[in-house]
């Protein structure tokens, strides 16, 4: 039976922007910085739309938990082809556990057959939300998907693991997270960007779902990566080997 797909999308610092750390080391400076949809979430939106285009899904619902501006991220998902969107508006810092709890409450309301998340958000690289959502809901999970097929109440997920590719079959409803090679997201056309402005976008509050947004994690310090040391040019392979021996890189 065709199903609804829920796609959680996060608004993050654009992947082309070089993050600047705040002078007091308390976090990344986001003032006047370009923000975009997390790239893995774009892949999830694309895959959900493709499944709907193939007839495996009836509706694609994008959801974001974040500030009012996350509505822009949802409009991007609508412009790509999602049918409607839900913004759970909060200015509180969002952590994977609170996001997963809100997504669980939305799953209870929406009853999607599939939840397609990104494997990780590129701002804090947590790689936790999908797994936590699967644990909270008791649903099967297929993480790091590079191929997804839906048939007969089952989603078959090819997973990118260290040793190669692993294929798992999950009974729907299921939770799947996307890896980089799953697809290449489409660009939204101008007419679709215009159309997206009139697609439904509901605004909700975390309190409506009874989720406590109090942070459980404390960021102690954020620092720039150590500057790379300048390279050296050596005159020959022998000189290179000798130099590596002095540095203790080779015996
Ligand atoms: P993370 O566990 O933070 O690395 O994020 C993994 C995935 O969870 C993202 O690619 C999104 O699909 C989803 N997610 C995380 N945070 C949010 C959020 N604030 N709103 C919507 N989806 C989110």
Tab-separated table of C-alpha atoms and ligand atoms in Angstrom:
chain	number	residue	atom	x	y	z
A	1	UNK	CA	0.000	0.000	0.000
A	2	UNK	CA	1.408	3.439	-0.872
A	3	UNK	CA	2.563	5.322	2.199
A	4	UNK	CA	3.416	8.694	3.582
A	5	UNK	CA	7.120	9.601	3.987
A	6	UNK	CA	8.309	11.925	6.729
A	7	UNK	CA	11.574	13.758	6.006
A	8	UNK	CA	13.240	15.643	8.869
A	9	UNK	CA	15.436	18.440	7.510
A	10	UNK	CA	17.871	20.575	9.470
A	11	UNK	CA	18.929	24.148	8.774
A	12	UNK	CA	22.710	24.291	9.102
A	13	UNK	CA	25.631	26.511	8.158
A	14	UNK	CA	26.082	26.229	4.372
A	15	UNK	CA	28.658	23.585	3.469
A	16	UNK	CA	30.622	26.102	1.370
A	17	UNK	CA	31.103	28.490	4.284
A	18	UNK	CA	34.269	28.267	6.347
A	19	UNK	CA	33.044	28.287	9.968
A	20	UNK	CA	34.491	30.941	12.283
A	21	UNK	CA	34.763	30.169	15.969
A	22	UNK	CA	33.499	32.861	18.365
A	23	UNK	CA	36.284	34.716	20.191
A	24	UNK	CA	35.180	33.309	23.574
A	25	UNK	CA	35.289	29.716	22.257
A	26	UNK	CA	31.620	29.156	23.107
A	27	UNK	CA	30.593	28.047	19.622
A	28	UNK	CA	30.577	28.828	15.900
A	29	UNK	CA	29.700	32.385	14.931
A	30	UNK	CA	26.490	32.213	12.881
A	31	UNK	CA	25.906	35.985	12.579
A	32	UNK	CA	25.399	36.928	8.900
A	33	UNK	CA	26.415	33.463	7.754
A	34	UNK	CA	24.692	31.707	4.841
A	35	UNK	CA	22.523	28.859	6.111
A	36	UNK	CA	21.139	26.017	3.985
A	37	UNK	CA	19.499	22.627	4.187
A	38	UNK	CA	21.875	19.987	5.558
A	39	UNK	CA	23.211	18.152	2.445
A	40	UNK	CA	22.252	14.674	3.751
A	41	UNK	CA	18.706	15.964	4.353
A	42	UNK	CA	18.570	17.166	0.716
A	43	UNK	CA	19.425	13.620	-0.325
A	44	UNK	CA	16.588	12.358	1.916
A	45	UNK	CA	14.097	14.805	0.350
A	46	UNK	CA	15.220	13.764	-3.147
A	47	UNK	CA	14.814	10.064	-2.355
A	48	UNK	CA	11.364	10.592	-0.835
A	49	UNK	CA	10.224	12.483	-3.946
A	50	UNK	CA	11.632	9.751	-6.213
A	51	UNK	CA	9.725	7.100	-4.210
A	52	UNK	CA	6.525	9.142	-4.611
A	53	UNK	CA	7.206	9.588	-8.334
A	54	UNK	CA	7.607	5.790	-8.636
A	55	UNK	CA	4.249	5.293	-6.922
A	56	UNK	CA	5.709	3.819	-3.710
A	57	UNK	CA	4.566	6.826	-1.657
A	58	UNK	CA	1.550	9.112	-1.691
A	59	UNK	CA	2.823	12.100	0.242
A	60	UNK	CA	6.132	13.613	1.319
A	61	UNK	CA	6.030	15.663	4.533
A	62	UNK	CA	9.120	17.690	5.486
A	63	UNK	CA	9.640	18.636	9.138
A	64	UNK	CA	12.183	20.892	10.797
A	65	UNK	CA	12.805	21.725	14.431
A	66	UNK	CA	14.490	25.067	14.843
A	67	UNK	CA	14.131	28.851	14.663
A	68	UNK	CA	11.496	30.681	12.572
A	69	UNK	CA	14.081	30.896	9.759
A	70	UNK	CA	14.004	27.106	9.409
A	71	UNK	CA	10.802	27.833	7.441
A	72	UNK	CA	13.151	28.808	4.562
A	73	UNK	CA	14.708	25.344	4.694
A	74	UNK	CA	11.251	23.801	4.594
A	75	UNK	CA	10.322	25.994	1.607
A	76	UNK	CA	13.415	24.589	-0.163
A	77	UNK	CA	12.116	21.064	0.508
A	78	UNK	CA	8.689	22.103	-0.832
A	79	UNK	CA	10.341	23.645	-3.903
A	80	UNK	CA	12.160	20.358	-4.565
A	81	UNK	CA	8.763	18.613	-4.478
A	82	UNK	CA	7.684	17.821	-0.902
A	83	UNK	CA	3.903	18.164	-0.492
A	84	UNK	CA	3.655	19.926	2.858
A	85	UNK	CA	5.799	20.940	5.798
A	86	UNK	CA	5.781	21.214	9.570
A	87	UNK	CA	7.975	23.691	11.453
A	88	UNK	CA	8.415	22.989	15.144
A	89	UNK	CA	9.550	26.442	16.136
A	90	UNK	CA	12.032	26.948	18.947
A	91	UNK	CA	14.954	29.220	19.652
A	92	UNK	CA	16.351	26.728	22.161
A	93	UNK	CA	19.449	24.782	21.092
A	94	UNK	CA	18.308	21.467	19.615
A	95	UNK	CA	20.018	18.211	20.481
A	96	UNK	CA	19.497	14.836	18.778
A	97	UNK	CA	17.548	13.410	21.737
A	98	UNK	CA	15.034	16.280	21.845
A	99	UNK	CA	14.712	16.195	18.042
A	100	UNK	CA	14.104	12.437	18.160
A	101	UNK	CA	11.448	12.842	20.867
A	102	UNK	CA	9.612	15.497	18.828
A	103	UNK	CA	9.886	13.352	15.685
A	104	UNK	CA	8.421	10.402	17.629
A	105	UNK	CA	5.423	12.565	18.603
A	106	UNK	CA	5.013	13.657	14.966
A	107	UNK	CA	5.213	10.021	13.856
A	108	UNK	CA	2.389	9.218	16.282
A	109	UNK	CA	0.265	11.953	14.664
A	110	UNK	CA	1.214	11.397	11.035
A	111	UNK	CA	1.725	7.609	10.955
A	112	UNK	CA	4.312	7.652	8.125
A	113	UNK	CA	5.335	4.357	6.541
A	114	UNK	CA	8.912	5.577	6.250
A	115	UNK	CA	11.010	8.240	7.969
A	116	UNK	CA	13.982	9.289	5.839
A	117	UNK	CA	16.620	11.301	7.677
A	118	UNK	CA	20.120	12.430	6.791
A	119	UNK	CA	22.848	10.264	8.307
A	120	UNK	CA	24.237	13.328	10.042
A	121	UNK	CA	23.936	17.071	10.272
A	122	UNK	CA	27.139	18.728	9.086
A	123	UNK	CA	27.087	21.379	11.824
A	124	UNK	CA	27.607	19.192	14.886
A	125	UNK	CA	28.247	15.843	13.104
A	126	UNK	CA	26.221	13.981	15.735
A	127	UNK	CA	24.990	11.063	13.561
A	128	UNK	CA	22.497	10.153	16.308
A	129	UNK	CA	18.966	11.344	15.536
A	130	UNK	CA	17.830	8.486	13.262
A	131	UNK	CA	19.232	5.854	15.603
A	132	UNK	CA	17.615	7.508	18.653
A	133	UNK	CA	14.284	7.772	16.825
A	134	UNK	CA	14.422	4.062	15.964
A	135	UNK	CA	15.171	3.228	19.608
A	136	UNK	CA	12.385	5.470	20.950
A	137	UNK	CA	9.777	4.102	18.533
A	138	UNK	CA	10.970	0.497	18.463
A	139	UNK	CA	11.014	0.650	14.634
A	140	UNK	CA	13.663	-1.070	12.494
A	141	UNK	CA	16.497	1.131	11.222
A	142	UNK	CA	18.686	1.099	8.125
A	143	UNK	CA	21.464	3.656	8.441
A	144	UNK	CA	23.869	5.036	5.777
A	145	UNK	CA	21.664	3.998	2.853
A	146	UNK	CA	23.176	4.049	-0.637
A	147	UNK	CA	20.140	2.321	-2.212
A	148	UNK	CA	16.512	2.039	-1.121
A	149	UNK	CA	13.771	-0.162	-2.575
A	150	UNK	CA	10.227	-0.360	-1.262
A	151	UNK	CA	7.965	-3.323	-2.034
A	152	UNK	CA	5.371	-5.445	-0.247
A	153	UNK	CA	5.535	-3.679	3.110
A	154	UNK	CA	9.332	-3.937	3.216
A	155	UNK	CA	12.114	-1.469	2.578
A	156	UNK	CA	15.352	-2.995	1.350
A	157	UNK	CA	18.298	-0.814	2.247
A	158	UNK	CA	21.824	-1.168	0.903
A	159	UNK	CA	24.130	0.221	3.578
A	160	UNK	CA	27.628	1.609	3.224
A	161	UNK	CA	29.670	-0.107	5.929
A	162	UNK	CA	33.437	-0.298	6.447
A	163	UNK	CA	33.747	-3.733	4.861
A	164	UNK	CA	31.678	-2.820	1.773
A	165	UNK	CA	27.937	-2.960	1.187
A	166	UNK	CA	25.410	-4.640	3.460
A	167	UNK	CA	21.777	-5.169	2.437
A	168	UNK	CA	19.061	-5.301	5.085
A	169	UNK	CA	15.296	-5.791	4.725
A	170	UNK	CA	13.181	-3.765	7.164
A	171	UNK	CA	9.498	-4.202	7.798
A	172	UNK	CA	7.632	-0.908	7.383
A	173	UNK	CA	7.166	1.424	9.195
A	174	UNK	CA	10.911	1.938	9.329
A	175	UNK	CA	13.601	4.565	9.866
A	176	UNK	CA	16.269	5.041	7.176
A	177	UNK	CA	19.200	7.465	7.103
A	178	UNK	CA	20.829	8.573	3.856
A	179	UNK	CA	24.463	8.369	2.804
A	180	UNK	CA	26.150	10.528	0.160
A	181	UNK	CA	25.892	8.127	-2.768
A	182	UNK	CA	22.124	7.491	-2.533
A	183	UNK	CA	21.289	10.093	-5.201
A	184	UNK	CA	22.075	13.540	-6.540
A	185	UNK	CA	19.442	15.982	-5.320
A	186	UNK	CA	17.640	17.997	-7.986
A	187	UNK	CA	17.746	21.780	-8.196
A	188	UNK	CA	14.406	23.443	-7.621
A	189	UNK	CA	13.177	25.185	-10.777
A	190	UNK	CA	11.924	28.775	-10.571
A	191	UNK	CA	8.268	27.767	-11.167
A	192	UNK	CA	8.578	25.170	-8.393
A	193	UNK	CA	10.112	27.757	-6.043
A	194	UNK	CA	7.076	29.969	-6.744
A	195	UNK	CA	4.663	27.033	-6.285
A	196	UNK	CA	6.299	26.147	-2.962
A	197	UNK	CA	5.235	29.489	-1.499
A	198	UNK	CA	1.604	28.365	-1.483
A	199	UNK	CA	2.158	24.803	-0.243
A	200	UNK	CA	0.954	24.154	3.338
A	201	UNK	CA	3.460	24.855	6.126
A	202	UNK	CA	2.135	24.318	9.661
A	203	UNK	CA	3.903	25.932	12.621
A	204	UNK	CA	3.908	24.052	15.922
A	205	UNK	CA	5.657	24.475	19.279
A	206	UNK	CA	7.708	21.829	21.145
A	207	UNK	CA	5.404	22.197	24.193
A	208	UNK	CA	2.517	20.855	22.094
A	209	UNK	CA	4.355	17.557	21.980
A	210	UNK	CA	5.181	17.590	25.699
A	211	UNK	CA	8.910	17.489	24.980
A	212	UNK	CA	11.296	19.089	27.461
A	213	UNK	CA	13.817	21.106	25.424
A	214	UNK	CA	16.271	21.596	28.308
A	215	UNK	CA	19.753	20.781	26.987
A	216	UNK	CA	21.429	17.673	28.359
A	217	UNK	CA	24.796	18.418	26.786
A	218	UNK	CA	27.188	21.182	27.800
A	219	UNK	CA	29.636	22.482	25.221
A	220	UNK	CA	32.878	23.030	27.093
A	221	UNK	CA	34.878	24.610	24.284
A	222	UNK	CA	34.909	25.030	20.520
A	223	UNK	CA	38.290	25.644	18.900
A	224	UNK	CA	39.653	26.049	15.374
A	225	UNK	CA	41.582	22.997	14.118
A	226	UNK	CA	45.348	23.350	14.611
A	227	UNK	CA	46.945	25.151	11.665
A	228	UNK	CA	48.704	22.770	9.272
A	229	UNK	CA	52.472	22.985	9.282
A	230	UNK	CA	54.140	24.133	6.092
A	231	UNK	CA	55.440	21.360	3.817
A	232	UNK	CA	59.072	20.837	2.784
A	233	UNK	CA	60.456	20.220	-0.681
A	234	UNK	CA	63.139	17.544	-0.846
A	235	UNK	CA	65.477	16.951	-3.752
A	236	UNK	CA	65.240	13.162	-4.184
A	237	UNK	CA	63.590	9.977	-2.973
A	238	UNK	CA	66.675	9.151	-0.882
A	239	UNK	CA	66.499	12.531	0.772
A	240	UNK	CA	62.763	11.991	1.395
A	241	UNK	CA	63.372	8.609	3.054
A	242	UNK	CA	66.178	10.069	5.171
A	243	UNK	CA	63.940	12.954	6.219
A	244	UNK	CA	61.059	10.581	7.102
A	245	UNK	CA	63.500	8.509	9.191
A	246	UNK	CA	64.630	11.617	11.094
A	247	UNK	CA	60.980	12.485	11.759
A	248	UNK	CA	60.337	8.929	12.949
A	249	UNK	CA	57.627	8.353	10.294
A	250	UNK	CA	59.491	5.304	8.894
A	251	UNK	CA	62.007	3.055	10.621
B	1	LIG	P1	22.349	14.448	13.613
B	1	LIG	O1	21.974	13.239	14.417
B	1	LIG	O2	22.208	15.747	14.386
B	1	LIG	O3	23.708	14.326	12.960
B	1	LIG	O4	21.279	14.586	12.417
B	1	LIG	C1	20.917	13.500	11.599
B	1	LIG	C2	19.629	13.817	10.853
B	1	LIG	O5	18.569	14.017	11.798
B	1	LIG	C3	19.621	15.085	9.998
B	1	LIG	O6	20.181	14.855	8.717
B	1	LIG	C4	18.110	15.359	9.909
B	1	LIG	O7	17.486	14.477	8.982
B	1	LIG	C5	17.651	14.985	11.324
B	1	LIG	N1	17.684	16.180	12.211
B	1	LIG	C6	18.642	16.518	13.102
B	1	LIG	N2	18.335	17.695	13.703
B	1	LIG	C7	17.166	18.109	13.153
B	1	LIG	C8	16.322	19.245	13.335
B	1	LIG	N3	16.621	20.210	14.213
B	1	LIG	N4	15.190	19.325	12.582
B	1	LIG	C9	14.869	18.356	11.703
B	1	LIG	N5	15.623	17.273	11.495
B	1	LIG	C10	16.749	17.139	12.201
